[in-house]
Amino acid sequence: MSKETDEEIDSEFIIKLTDFLGFDKERVRHLIEKNYLARNWGRYEYLLRFDKEISHIERGTILYEKDSSFEMITGFPKIRRAMVLDPTVKKHFIGLEKVAVEEKMNGYNVRIAAVRDDILAFTRSGYVCPYTTQKVKEKLSLKFFEDFPELVLYAEMVGPDNPYISKDIYNVESVEFYVFDVREKNSGKPFSISKKREILKKYGFYQAKFFGKIALETAPEEIGKIVRKLGETEREGVVIKDPEMILSPLKYTSSQSNCADLRHAFKFYNETGRDYMLSRIVREGFQTVEWNESEYEFEKRCMQLGKSILNPLRESIKNVKEGHRLCEEARIRVRNLKIVVDFQEYLNRLGVDAIFEEPQFVGGEYLITIKKLNKSTTDKTQAIWQGELW
Amino acid sequence: MSKETDEEIDSEFIIKLTDFLGFDKERVRHLIEKNYLARNWGRYEYLLRFDKEISHIERGTILYEKDSSFEMITGFPKIRRAMVLDPTVKKHFIGLEKVAVEEKMNGYNVRIAAVRDDILAFTRSGYVCPYTTQKVKEKLSLKFFEDFPELVLYAEMVGPDNPYISKDIYNVESVEFYVFDVREKNSGKPFSISKKREILKKYGFYQAKFFGKIALETAPEEIGKIVRKLGETEREGVVIKDPEMILSPLKYTSSQSNCADLRHAFKFYNETGRDYMLSRIVREGFQTVEWNESEYEFEKRCMQLGKSILNPLRESIKNVKEGHRLCEEARIRVRNLKIVVDFQEYLNRLGVDAIFEEPQFVGGEYLITIKKLNKSTTDKTQAIWQGELW
């Protein structure tokens, strides 16, 4: 293809995009040039993703040509956090009689949709993850997408064979997809809670646990109880929703979840953002005051916080002292080793420094341990052990 | 004075500065325009201070006309920190047989020098603090500055009547100045440890505690013991020095000092830098590994860390909930109320939001409590209690 033809096609493509997005041509060109509107690679090159929030289009939104126009899969809307339940919940949902409360699960956020005769799983940033896509095909009833090609499932991938966030707490053997939102393509319009739960049930999808609709007046107290209960089994917390999904949802998490975040953060202390650490610590302060804890409970919380910080720090510092390099272990499970190659290439493209160990054949499938290297914390810790100054 | 004359004087002044600093004229003009080389105010307008490190001239360095040239009081050299004692101390002081170990006190850093027939106390940033200057005149034998007008004392102002860092741990009734360095004006050249201790003793100055000269080979272990002992009485740590003061010093602090920093940091969590918090936490991790602590000691350290963080957080969050505004209390003690007015104006000029309470007449002097308001943390906490999202 000659350079001229390339440019002509490009021009035509940009005009079509201009029409669809309602931006002017210069702006669209700028977005492409800056890679704010970037292409996936390989066979998914036709999928554009917003690498940045642009005029209310969420980061991670996906765009591709469909018939003579475009189709859009909107990104994950950012869910804001209540630091205290009272008065935040009452104030945010003012005017509603009841709020719907669902479990916030600790997994990997994916969107699943039919795209050009295929079913794809998109990450938060808008990449097609080959491993997650394969798992979707194995685990979900795909008839849903035949019946509703215009809908997108917003789900949490949970379980031990999750290469991103591996958790054993959900009683899942390998991985499962827990759907928490159903939305329309293009508009991103969500289903109401009841409509969502009904359609998901019909197709046999797992759903985030539903704690029912709770009167707004008593919601802070009741949600407090639910979150404390969830915390006892290391579960993350809740998302509080307008049953009609018109007002935006709020999240609130358990102390155990804050501490789990801190354990991970301090294990890789030089990789983690300072704001990430601080916000989780400050949450502990607000929770103990809002819940009016006794000195005994407070001391327990102090000990838990101190250990959540110092234990992983000590582990990492010791490990490096003994000559190890720090890494995060994850695991995947596949039927076909081709997926491993695809996934490895995918991580590579994303710049993740990962070592894939030899596949183990178990129960008709292959288990592969992946070690993601944490170079920054390893190098910093090593330098300190070699006498470098802070 | 006409504008022309102003500019002429300015030009002459800049030429002289150019000669003294060895910078070109454009650079000097730039430093003045950007306020990197800024004037003190009022009667101290003739004192220039470097508000930024410029070509190896430390931030806080002071410059003023003297005879037909200039005189310079160099800033506090930044003392770097050992995160672990072994091998850092051995590596940093390689080639020395012994290192000198002095206590690092927790007070307010001031430089004291004779300037144009007056004795002045300069802060780390190069301001003349009227309160500290007055205290210097009451507390120190000023004959030293008559005998050695070319020398500068680098000291720590400690004690409860310190409006900056008030501590009761040093058995000081009001405030005292503990000198830790003697340096020449202009060059900033320090006295050797023995020469310094001798001259300070002769004039009856207080000095930072001296732990003697320690063989480099055993220094990490012995310093570890000293720091643990210091920690037992909440003292800060040590500065490790080349006895000849040719190599730069190193500092190392106790766990109790890290935790005291954290208590202050989390009390005003929205004012404090995230890096400040993290560095103090990470030090705890390295210390427990380097000192090879037992599980019992480790648990104690976790509890201490957790409490150092959550206690002040809880206090602040509760206080704001109950309608209080957060502030830091300090105290000054003066013989003459004129100093209070000067100090109030001084803090005001620096942009510190402080309330001075009514003076209490005690033992022939006035005690004044000062409340420095922490607006940022108060406002943030208040907003959260009013239901604002994070």
PDB file of N, CA and C in Angstrom, chain B residues 324-354:
ATOM      1  N   HIS B 324     -13.941  20.826  67.169  1.00  0.00           N
ATOM      2  CA  HIS B 324     -12.709  21.578  67.403  1.00  0.00           C
ATOM      3  C   HIS B 324     -11.939  21.787  66.113  1.00  0.00           C
ATOM      4  N   ARG B 325     -11.083  22.780  66.128  1.00  0.00           N
ATOM      5  CA  ARG B 325     -10.147  22.963  65.018  1.00  0.00           C
ATOM      6  C   ARG B 325      -8.782  22.447  65.487  1.00  0.00           C
ATOM      7  N   LEU B 326      -8.080  21.748  64.591  1.00  0.00           N
ATOM      8  CA  LEU B 326      -6.800  21.154  64.985  1.00  0.00           C
ATOM      9  C   LEU B 326      -5.714  22.211  65.053  1.00  0.00           C
ATOM     10  N   CYS B 327      -4.890  22.097  66.077  1.00  0.00           N
ATOM     11  CA  CYS B 327      -3.760  23.013  66.156  1.00  0.00           C
ATOM     12  C   CYS B 327      -2.622  22.361  66.912  1.00  0.00           C
ATOM     13  N   GLU B 328      -1.463  22.964  66.736  1.00  0.00           N
ATOM     14  CA  GLU B 328      -0.264  22.514  67.394  1.00  0.00           C
ATOM     15  C   GLU B 328       0.032  23.542  68.480  1.00  0.00           C
ATOM     16  N   GLU B 329       0.247  23.084  69.700  1.00  0.00           N
ATOM     17  CA  GLU B 329       0.520  24.052  70.763  1.00  0.00           C
ATOM     18  C   GLU B 329       2.003  24.216  70.987  1.00  0.00           C
ATOM     19  N   ALA B 330       2.417  25.432  71.220  1.00  0.00           N
ATOM     20  CA  ALA B 330       3.805  25.703  71.549  1.00  0.00           C
ATOM     21  C   ALA B 330       3.809  26.790  72.605  1.00  0.00           C
ATOM     22  N   ARG B 331       4.978  27.068  73.139  1.00  0.00           N
ATOM     23  CA  ARG B 331       5.038  28.035  74.220  1.00  0.00           C
ATOM     24  C   ARG B 331       6.310  28.847  74.107  1.00  0.00           C
ATOM     25  N   ILE B 332       6.220  30.117  74.428  1.00  0.00           N
ATOM     26  CA  ILE B 332       7.435  30.926  74.528  1.00  0.00           C
ATOM     27  C   ILE B 332       7.465  31.579  75.912  1.00  0.00           C
ATOM     28  N   ARG B 333       8.664  31.995  76.285  1.00  0.00           N
ATOM     29  CA  ARG B 333       8.857  32.635  77.590  1.00  0.00           C
ATOM     30  C   ARG B 333       9.725  33.869  77.357  1.00  0.00           C
ATOM     31  N   VAL B 334       9.222  35.020  77.754  1.00  0.00           N
ATOM     32  CA  VAL B 334       9.974  36.265  77.491  1.00  0.00           C
ATOM     33  C   VAL B 334      10.009  37.146  78.742  1.00  0.00           C
ATOM     34  N   ARG B 335      11.025  38.012  78.753  1.00  0.00           N
ATOM     35  CA  ARG B 335      11.114  38.988  79.848  1.00  0.00           C
ATOM     36  C   ARG B 335      10.377  40.268  79.457  1.00  0.00           C
ATOM     37  N   ASN B 336      10.385  40.528  78.143  1.00  0.00           N
ATOM     38  CA  ASN B 336       9.858  41.782  77.638  1.00  0.00           C
ATOM     39  C   ASN B 336       8.802  41.478  76.570  1.00  0.00           C
ATOM     40  N   LEU B 337       7.626  42.033  76.730  1.00  0.00           N
ATOM     41  CA  LEU B 337       6.523  41.690  75.808  1.00  0.00           C
ATOM     42  C   LEU B 337       6.754  42.199  74.382  1.00  0.00           C
ATOM     43  N   LYS B 338       7.706  43.108  74.233  1.00  0.00           N
ATOM     44  CA  LYS B 338       8.057  43.589  72.896  1.00  0.00           C
ATOM     45  C   LYS B 338       8.452  42.413  71.977  1.00  0.00           C
ATOM     46  N   ILE B 339       9.133  41.431  72.550  1.00  0.00           N
ATOM     47  CA  ILE B 339       9.588  40.264  71.784  1.00  0.00           C
ATOM     48  C   ILE B 339       8.386  39.479  71.242  1.00  0.00           C
ATOM     49  N   VAL B 340       7.295  39.460  72.007  1.00  0.00           N
ATOM     50  CA  VAL B 340       6.096  38.739  71.572  1.00  0.00           C
ATOM     51  C   VAL B 340       5.533  39.391  70.308  1.00  0.00           C
ATOM     52  N   VAL B 341       5.485  40.720  70.337  1.00  0.00           N
ATOM     53  CA  VAL B 341       4.981  41.458  69.174  1.00  0.00           C
ATOM     54  C   VAL B 341       5.857  41.175  67.950  1.00  0.00           C
ATOM     55  N   ASP B 342       7.173  41.226  68.164  1.00  0.00           N
ATOM     56  CA  ASP B 342       8.104  40.959  67.057  1.00  0.00           C
ATOM     57  C   ASP B 342       7.920  39.534  66.517  1.00  0.00           C
ATOM     58  N   PHE B 343       7.772  38.579  67.435  1.00  0.00           N
ATOM     59  CA  PHE B 343       7.670  37.183  67.017  1.00  0.00           C
ATOM     60  C   PHE B 343       6.349  36.932  66.292  1.00  0.00           C
ATOM     61  N   GLN B 344       5.316  37.584  66.773  1.00  0.00           N
ATOM     62  CA  GLN B 344       4.007  37.455  66.131  1.00  0.00           C
ATOM     63  C   GLN B 344       4.062  37.998  64.696  1.00  0.00           C
ATOM     64  N   GLU B 345       4.707  39.143  64.549  1.00  0.00           N
ATOM     65  CA  GLU B 345       4.830  39.741  63.219  1.00  0.00           C
ATOM     66  C   GLU B 345       5.668  38.834  62.321  1.00  0.00           C
ATOM     67  N   TYR B 346       6.694  38.253  62.921  1.00  0.00           N
ATOM     68  CA  TYR B 346       7.586  37.357  62.185  1.00  0.00           C
ATOM     69  C   TYR B 346       6.829  36.127  61.648  1.00  0.00           C
ATOM     70  N   LEU B 347       6.053  35.470  62.506  1.00  0.00           N
ATOM     71  CA  LEU B 347       5.278  34.293  62.077  1.00  0.00           C
ATOM     72  C   LEU B 347       4.256  34.685  61.012  1.00  0.00           C
ATOM     73  N   ASN B 348       3.674  35.829  61.218  1.00  0.00           N
ATOM     74  CA  ASN B 348       2.711  36.373  60.280  1.00  0.00           C
ATOM     75  C   ASN B 348       3.328  36.533  58.882  1.00  0.00           C
ATOM     76  N   ARG B 349       4.529  37.116  58.857  1.00  0.00           N
ATOM     77  CA  ARG B 349       5.265  37.307  57.607  1.00  0.00           C
ATOM     78  C   ARG B 349       5.558  35.986  56.918  1.00  0.00           C
ATOM     79  N   LEU B 350       5.789  34.946  57.744  1.00  0.00           N
ATOM     80  CA  LEU B 350       6.102  33.620  57.189  1.00  0.00           C
ATOM     81  C   LEU B 350       4.834  32.876  56.766  1.00  0.00           C
ATOM     82  N   GLY B 351       3.681  33.471  57.029  1.00  0.00           N
ATOM     83  CA  GLY B 351       2.428  32.840  56.614  1.00  0.00           C
ATOM     84  C   GLY B 351       1.937  31.768  57.571  1.00  0.00           C
ATOM     85  N   VAL B 352       2.459  31.778  58.811  1.00  0.00           N
ATOM     86  CA  VAL B 352       1.989  30.798  59.803  1.00  0.00           C
ATOM     87  C   VAL B 352       0.726  31.351  60.465  1.00  0.00           C
ATOM     88  N   ASP B 353      -0.312  30.533  60.489  1.00  0.00           N
ATOM     89  CA  ASP B 353      -1.588  30.927  61.070  1.00  0.00           C
ATOM     90  C   ASP B 353      -1.562  30.584  62.564  1.00  0.00           C
ATOM     91  N   ALA B 354      -1.285  31.574  63.415  1.00  0.00           N
ATOM     92  CA  ALA B 354      -1.091  31.261  64.835  1.00  0.00           C
ATOM     93  C   ALA B 354      -1.878  32.211  65.728  1.00  0.00           C
TER      94      ALA B 354
END
